[in-house]
Amino acid sequence: MQLRSFQGLVPTPELAPQVAAVPYDVVNRAESKALGEGNPINLIHVDRAEIDLPDSVGDYDDAVYAKAVENFKKLQSDGVLVREAAPCMYLYRQVMGEHAQTGLVGVCNIEDYENDIIRKHEKTRKVKEDDRTRLVDELSANTGPIFLTYRDHAGVLGLTKKHETEDAPINDFVAPDGIRHQVWRLPAETCDAISKYFAEEIPLAYVADGHHRSASAARVGKERREKNPHHTGEENYNWFLNVLFPASELKILPYNRAVKNLNGHSLQEFLEKIGSIFSMDPMAKKRQRRRARPACTSAACGTR
């Protein structure tokens, strides 16, 4: 598997809590607008730029993508997002209650996505994939990471734990939802060693979350590759932003759904139809759980 450093755009540490945004697809337009109000540097103004336009403008209107580019460029010109001095990887730690998980932030190759070295388990919806494809293409950047997992590797874990326990994080804050986010910048020699481990000893990774973002990143890379007669494979468009968590640390939370309308069926008919498709187990009581997903933090933007 190919994993390497990248020279991304990062916020200054004191601004990271304001820049960090929820994943674009966990909030609707009204919720996105509420999150962005009073905080013009939050990345939601790039990921969901329709919030800065009249409600009469559709979510996929040309004006939305133009506004996203405008907002993204302003964050850079105002010094909110600053280009790293050199390529690097990061450690990204999430703490939710008693559980903590630490992932590697780097860029993966679209060929690994195309060749099923990065494995998927969901279909994508065309309208969502088209939307993120256009956003990535217009920005020439990935503004949110794909959430991957891989089988534990002692060498990688040894390197990451050393920096996690001995070094001070460059970002450390608690988001409004109570989840703590910490980020460490890894030195070049550690990044090189990690890349070598992945290339030689880690055969696969799995998409835990971000099927539309990964499909979109791969589409942009493929389209640019086909348009470039001098394609070499080293261009930035061949790589896309990911955060990779070892399987032993990853906690998968349920994605619960509420059925509000049986569409004319009796309860028994509905259960029989559902039971013909899914395996069902009755629950003694209701459970409501949250999903912890990577926010857009200090490793927010992998440029293409």
Tab-separated table of C-alpha atoms in Angstrom:
chain	number	residue	atom	x	y	z
A	1	MET	CA	0.000	0.000	0.000
A	2	GLN	CA	1.211	3.481	-0.861
A	3	LEU	CA	1.193	6.099	1.903
A	4	ARG	CA	3.319	9.217	1.846
A	5	SER	CA	3.818	12.696	3.276
A	6	PHE	CA	2.191	15.784	1.791
A	7	GLN	CA	2.774	19.533	1.961
A	8	GLY	CA	-0.672	20.651	3.016
A	9	LEU	CA	-2.359	23.765	4.323
A	10	VAL	CA	-2.738	24.027	8.094
A	11	PRO	CA	-4.208	26.607	10.476
A	12	THR	CA	-2.043	28.232	13.100
A	13	PRO	CA	-2.542	26.340	16.397
A	14	GLU	CA	-4.523	29.116	18.072
A	15	LEU	CA	-7.007	29.146	15.180
A	16	ALA	CA	-7.415	25.373	14.806
A	17	PRO	CA	-10.497	25.116	17.078
A	18	GLN	CA	-12.280	27.751	14.978
A	19	VAL	CA	-11.222	26.264	11.629
A	20	ALA	CA	-12.091	22.652	12.518
A	21	ALA	CA	-15.405	21.617	11.000
A	22	VAL	CA	-17.754	18.683	11.234
A	23	PRO	CA	-17.864	16.340	8.209
A	24	TYR	CA	-19.925	17.984	5.480
A	25	ASP	CA	-22.550	15.241	5.303
A	26	VAL	CA	-23.604	14.992	8.947
A	27	VAL	CA	-25.451	18.319	8.870
A	28	ASN	CA	-28.107	19.752	6.592
A	29	ARG	CA	-28.042	23.223	5.088
A	30	ALA	CA	-29.743	24.926	8.021
A	31	GLU	CA	-27.469	23.191	10.539
A	32	SER	CA	-24.391	24.058	8.466
A	33	LYS	CA	-25.464	27.694	8.358
A	34	ALA	CA	-25.921	27.768	12.131
A	35	LEU	CA	-22.445	26.295	12.644
A	36	GLY	CA	-20.888	28.905	10.361
A	37	GLU	CA	-22.645	31.917	11.831
A	38	GLY	CA	-20.257	34.144	13.758
A	39	ASN	CA	-17.263	32.070	12.685
A	40	PRO	CA	-16.170	33.081	9.170
A	41	ILE	CA	-12.988	30.970	9.300
A	42	ASN	CA	-14.723	27.647	9.954
A	43	LEU	CA	-14.089	25.242	7.081
A	44	ILE	CA	-17.835	24.644	6.754
A	45	HIS	CA	-17.817	27.828	4.622
A	46	VAL	CA	-15.746	25.880	2.077
A	47	ASP	CA	-17.289	22.437	2.391
A	48	ARG	CA	-20.852	23.814	2.388
A	49	ALA	CA	-20.465	27.218	0.708
A	50	GLU	CA	-24.195	27.381	-0.048
A	51	ILE	CA	-24.621	28.695	3.514
A	52	ASP	CA	-23.132	32.010	2.347
A	53	LEU	CA	-25.652	32.365	-0.492
A	54	PRO	CA	-29.384	33.135	-0.537
A	55	ASP	CA	-31.631	30.199	0.285
A	56	SER	CA	-33.029	30.426	-3.255
A	57	VAL	CA	-29.675	29.201	-4.643
A	58	GLY	CA	-29.640	25.423	-5.007
A	59	ASP	CA	-27.103	23.262	-3.201
A	60	TYR	CA	-25.394	22.278	-6.466
A	61	ASP	CA	-25.618	25.594	-8.300
A	62	ASP	CA	-22.474	26.861	-10.052
A	63	ALA	CA	-22.451	29.755	-7.596
A	64	VAL	CA	-21.897	27.360	-4.694
A	65	TYR	CA	-18.612	26.047	-6.069
A	66	ALA	CA	-17.461	29.539	-7.042
A	67	LYS	CA	-18.162	30.680	-3.482
A	68	ALA	CA	-16.261	27.698	-2.073
A	69	VAL	CA	-13.202	28.665	-4.119
A	70	GLU	CA	-13.542	32.292	-3.003
A	71	ASN	CA	-13.801	31.297	0.661
A	72	PHE	CA	-10.900	28.853	0.382
A	73	LYS	CA	-8.631	31.431	-1.210
A	74	LYS	CA	-9.583	33.989	1.454
A	75	LEU	CA	-8.581	31.626	4.249
A	76	GLN	CA	-5.156	31.408	2.609
A	77	SER	CA	-4.739	35.102	1.793
A	78	ASP	CA	-5.784	36.054	5.342
A	79	GLY	CA	-3.166	33.723	6.815
A	80	VAL	CA	-5.701	31.389	8.409
A	81	LEU	CA	-4.442	28.436	6.355
A	82	VAL	CA	-0.677	28.356	5.829
A	83	ARG	CA	1.343	26.033	3.614
A	84	GLU	CA	3.627	23.624	5.474
A	85	ALA	CA	7.341	24.271	4.966
A	86	ALA	CA	7.937	20.669	3.866
A	87	PRO	CA	5.956	17.475	3.268
A	88	CYS	CA	5.041	15.547	6.405
A	89	MET	CA	2.532	13.202	8.012
A	90	TYR	CA	0.608	13.714	11.232
A	91	LEU	CA	-0.780	11.759	14.132
A	92	TYR	CA	-4.423	12.511	14.842
A	93	ARG	CA	-5.933	11.424	18.159
A	94	GLN	CA	-9.630	11.445	19.042
A	95	VAL	CA	-10.792	11.069	22.634
A	96	MET	CA	-14.475	10.424	23.274
A	97	GLY	CA	-15.317	9.550	26.855
A	98	GLU	CA	-13.073	6.696	27.943
A	99	HIS	CA	-12.094	5.721	24.410
A	100	ALA	CA	-9.111	7.100	22.478
A	101	GLN	CA	-7.917	6.230	18.971
A	102	THR	CA	-4.903	7.544	17.099
A	103	GLY	CA	-4.585	7.571	13.325
A	104	LEU	CA	-1.982	8.476	10.733
A	105	VAL	CA	-2.741	11.394	8.428
A	106	GLY	CA	-1.120	11.125	5.013
A	107	VAL	CA	-1.989	10.777	1.338
A	108	CYS	CA	-2.805	7.513	-0.442
A	109	ASN	CA	-2.649	6.757	-4.145
A	110	ILE	CA	-5.734	6.654	-6.352
A	111	GLU	CA	-4.357	3.506	-8.036
A	112	ASP	CA	-4.681	1.691	-4.696
A	113	TYR	CA	-8.309	2.820	-4.591
A	114	GLU	CA	-8.899	1.686	-8.172
A	115	ASN	CA	-7.147	-1.675	-7.606
A	116	ASP	CA	-9.079	-2.460	-4.412
A	117	ILE	CA	-6.018	-2.231	-2.190
A	118	ILE	CA	-8.170	0.356	-0.439
A	119	ARG	CA	-11.329	-1.682	0.000
A	120	LYS	CA	-14.866	-0.366	0.010
A	121	HIS	CA	-18.105	-1.747	1.432
A	122	GLU	CA	-20.705	0.798	0.305
A	123	LYS	CA	-22.153	1.990	-2.967
A	124	THR	CA	-22.187	5.726	-3.596
A	125	ARG	CA	-25.051	8.018	-4.578
A	126	LYS	CA	-24.385	9.783	-7.862
A	127	VAL	CA	-25.610	13.194	-6.751
A	128	LYS	CA	-23.341	13.200	-3.692
A	129	GLU	CA	-20.358	11.835	-5.581
A	130	ASP	CA	-20.808	14.396	-8.364
A	131	ASP	CA	-20.989	17.183	-5.790
A	132	ARG	CA	-17.766	16.237	-3.998
A	133	THR	CA	-16.019	15.540	-7.310
A	134	ARG	CA	-16.755	19.039	-8.509
A	135	LEU	CA	-15.712	20.589	-5.190
A	136	VAL	CA	-12.374	18.750	-5.161
A	137	ASP	CA	-11.779	19.674	-8.785
A	138	GLU	CA	-12.650	23.355	-8.308
A	139	LEU	CA	-10.541	23.688	-5.147
A	140	SER	CA	-7.690	21.415	-6.255
A	141	ALA	CA	-7.738	20.245	-2.644
A	142	ASN	CA	-9.182	17.642	-0.304
A	143	THR	CA	-10.766	19.534	2.586
A	144	GLY	CA	-11.758	16.443	4.575
A	145	PRO	CA	-9.928	13.151	5.103
A	146	ILE	CA	-11.198	9.687	4.260
A	147	PHE	CA	-11.401	7.510	7.371
A	148	LEU	CA	-9.463	4.257	6.769
A	149	THR	CA	-8.522	1.355	8.988
A	150	TYR	CA	-5.781	-1.252	8.641
A	151	ARG	CA	-4.632	-4.334	10.518
A	152	ASP	CA	-2.237	-3.526	13.350
A	153	HIS	CA	1.450	-3.426	12.528
A	154	ALA	CA	3.949	-3.489	15.397
A	155	GLY	CA	6.512	-1.339	13.616
A	156	VAL	CA	4.062	1.414	12.765
A	157	LEU	CA	2.487	1.360	16.222
A	158	GLY	CA	5.925	1.543	17.851
A	159	LEU	CA	6.810	4.666	15.895
A	160	THR	CA	3.504	6.416	16.428
A	161	LYS	CA	3.240	5.660	20.146
A	162	LYS	CA	6.731	7.026	20.721
A	163	HIS	CA	5.793	10.434	19.314
A	164	GLU	CA	2.351	10.393	20.883
A	165	THR	CA	3.755	9.856	24.377
A	166	GLU	CA	6.978	11.883	24.162
A	167	ASP	CA	6.110	14.912	22.012
A	168	ALA	CA	3.760	17.815	22.636
A	169	PRO	CA	0.859	18.056	20.166
A	170	ILE	CA	0.686	21.033	17.824
A	171	ASN	CA	-3.120	21.103	18.239
A	172	ASP	CA	-5.082	20.110	21.315
A	173	PHE	CA	-8.676	21.199	21.825
A	174	VAL	CA	-12.118	19.940	22.797
A	175	ALA	CA	-14.837	20.489	20.199
A	176	PRO	CA	-18.357	21.641	21.147
A	177	ASP	CA	-19.581	18.016	21.036
A	178	GLY	CA	-17.084	17.073	23.779
A	179	ILE	CA	-14.649	15.149	21.580
A	180	ARG	CA	-10.993	16.005	22.118
A	181	HIS	CA	-8.776	16.406	19.054
A	182	GLN	CA	-4.974	16.252	19.204
A	183	VAL	CA	-2.486	16.470	16.340
A	184	TRP	CA	1.254	15.808	16.170
A	185	ARG	CA	3.503	16.625	13.204
A	186	LEU	CA	5.851	13.715	12.442
A	187	PRO	CA	9.519	14.216	11.526
A	188	ALA	CA	10.728	13.248	8.057
A	189	GLU	CA	12.627	10.144	9.162
A	190	THR	CA	9.545	8.757	10.903
A	191	CYS	CA	7.405	9.466	7.843
A	192	ASP	CA	9.897	7.654	5.615
A	193	ALA	CA	9.926	4.619	7.910
A	194	ILE	CA	6.117	4.513	8.005
A	195	SER	CA	5.895	4.760	4.206
A	196	LYS	CA	8.328	1.846	3.946
A	197	TYR	CA	6.290	-0.306	6.324
A	198	PHE	CA	3.124	0.341	4.340
A	199	ALA	CA	4.818	-0.328	1.002
A	200	GLU	CA	6.365	-3.604	2.112
A	201	GLU	CA	4.241	-5.077	4.884
A	202	ILE	CA	0.711	-3.620	4.925
A	203	PRO	CA	-1.246	-5.009	1.978
A	204	LEU	CA	-4.685	-3.465	2.479
A	205	ALA	CA	-6.735	-0.732	4.084
A	206	TYR	CA	-10.499	-0.486	4.464
A	207	VAL	CA	-12.794	2.521	4.141
A	208	ALA	CA	-14.486	3.006	7.499
A	209	ASP	CA	-16.113	6.268	6.453
A	210	GLY	CA	-15.853	8.512	3.401
A	211	HIS	CA	-16.965	6.453	0.412
A	212	HIS	CA	-18.210	9.518	-1.472
A	213	ARG	CA	-15.090	11.557	-0.687
A	214	SER	CA	-12.751	8.745	-1.743
A	215	ALA	CA	-14.706	8.014	-4.928
A	216	SER	CA	-14.668	11.713	-5.773
A	217	ALA	CA	-10.946	12.093	-5.149
A	218	ALA	CA	-10.242	9.083	-7.351
A	219	ARG	CA	-12.499	10.444	-10.107
A	220	VAL	CA	-10.727	13.806	-10.144
A	221	GLY	CA	-7.365	12.075	-10.287
A	222	LYS	CA	-8.466	9.792	-13.109
A	223	GLU	CA	-9.934	12.674	-15.129
A	224	ARG	CA	-6.798	14.776	-14.746
A	225	ARG	CA	-4.602	11.805	-15.586
A	226	GLU	CA	-6.527	11.239	-18.825
A	227	LYS	CA	-6.235	14.916	-19.768
A	228	ASN	CA	-2.501	15.114	-19.107
A	229	PRO	CA	-0.407	13.836	-22.042
A	230	HIS	CA	2.712	14.154	-19.888
A	231	HIS	CA	1.345	12.222	-16.926
A	232	THR	CA	4.115	10.708	-14.773
A	233	GLY	CA	2.280	9.424	-11.703
A	234	GLU	CA	3.982	11.896	-9.408
A	235	GLU	CA	1.424	14.672	-9.801
A	236	ASN	CA	-0.533	15.731	-6.721
A	237	TYR	CA	-3.798	14.632	-8.321
A	238	ASN	CA	-2.657	11.015	-7.942
A	239	TRP	CA	-2.900	11.304	-4.146
A	240	PHE	CA	-5.749	12.007	-1.724
A	241	LEU	CA	-6.045	12.800	1.974
A	242	ASN	CA	-6.665	9.995	4.484
A	243	VAL	CA	-6.493	9.268	8.188
A	244	LEU	CA	-5.676	5.627	8.946
A	245	PHE	CA	-6.534	4.057	12.298
A	246	PRO	CA	-5.173	0.663	13.445
A	247	ALA	CA	-7.990	-1.845	13.817
A	248	SER	CA	-7.292	-2.551	17.501
A	249	GLU	CA	-7.970	1.096	18.426
A	250	LEU	CA	-10.911	1.712	16.145
A	251	LYS	CA	-14.329	1.814	17.756
A	252	ILE	CA	-17.204	1.377	15.329
A	253	LEU	CA	-20.425	2.901	16.615
A	254	PRO	CA	-23.895	2.007	15.333
A	255	TYR	CA	-25.538	4.212	12.735
A	256	ASN	CA	-29.117	4.048	13.964
A	257	ARG	CA	-32.138	4.869	11.815
A	258	ALA	CA	-35.647	5.775	12.886
A	259	VAL	CA	-38.596	4.548	10.773
A	260	LYS	CA	-41.386	7.114	10.946
A	261	ASN	CA	-43.797	5.771	8.313
A	262	LEU	CA	-44.670	2.149	7.486
A	263	ASN	CA	-45.977	3.176	4.043
A	264	GLY	CA	-49.356	1.528	4.484
A	265	HIS	CA	-48.039	-1.745	5.912
A	266	SER	CA	-49.024	-3.170	9.255
A	267	LEU	CA	-46.201	-3.530	11.772
A	268	GLN	CA	-46.089	-7.278	11.211
A	269	GLU	CA	-46.004	-6.888	7.399
A	270	PHE	CA	-43.240	-4.341	7.697
A	271	LEU	CA	-41.153	-6.585	9.947
A	272	GLU	CA	-41.641	-9.535	7.596
A	273	LYS	CA	-40.461	-7.512	4.599
A	274	ILE	CA	-37.456	-6.160	6.483
A	275	GLY	CA	-36.686	-9.644	7.777
A	276	SER	CA	-36.516	-10.993	4.221
A	277	ILE	CA	-33.615	-8.606	3.538
A	278	PHE	CA	-31.834	-8.137	6.864
A	279	SER	CA	-31.015	-10.188	9.942
A	280	MET	CA	-33.011	-8.809	12.831
A	281	ASP	CA	-32.614	-9.048	16.597
A	282	PRO	CA	-35.134	-7.461	18.968
A	283	MET	CA	-33.712	-4.889	21.377
A	284	ALA	CA	-34.744	-4.715	24.997
A	285	LYS	CA	-34.400	-0.944	25.098
A	286	LYS	CA	-33.625	1.992	22.872
A	287	ARG	CA	-30.016	2.880	22.252
A	288	GLN	CA	-28.788	6.189	20.943
A	289	ARG	CA	-25.107	6.556	20.110
A	290	ARG	CA	-22.927	9.114	18.403
A	291	ARG	CA	-20.379	8.496	15.675
A	292	ALA	CA	-16.849	9.787	16.106
A	293	ARG	CA	-15.481	10.846	12.741
A	294	PRO	CA	-12.378	12.787	11.779
A	295	ALA	CA	-12.909	16.504	11.906
A	296	CYS	CA	-11.117	18.835	9.526
A	297	THR	CA	-8.276	19.879	11.816
A	298	SER	CA	-4.667	20.895	11.375
A	299	ALA	CA	-4.143	18.436	8.529
A	300	ALA	CA	-7.224	19.777	6.853
A	301	CYS	CA	-6.269	20.337	3.268
A	302	GLY	CA	-4.286	18.056	1.004
A	303	THR	CA	-3.775	20.039	-2.185
A	304	ARG	CA	-3.920	18.371	-5.547
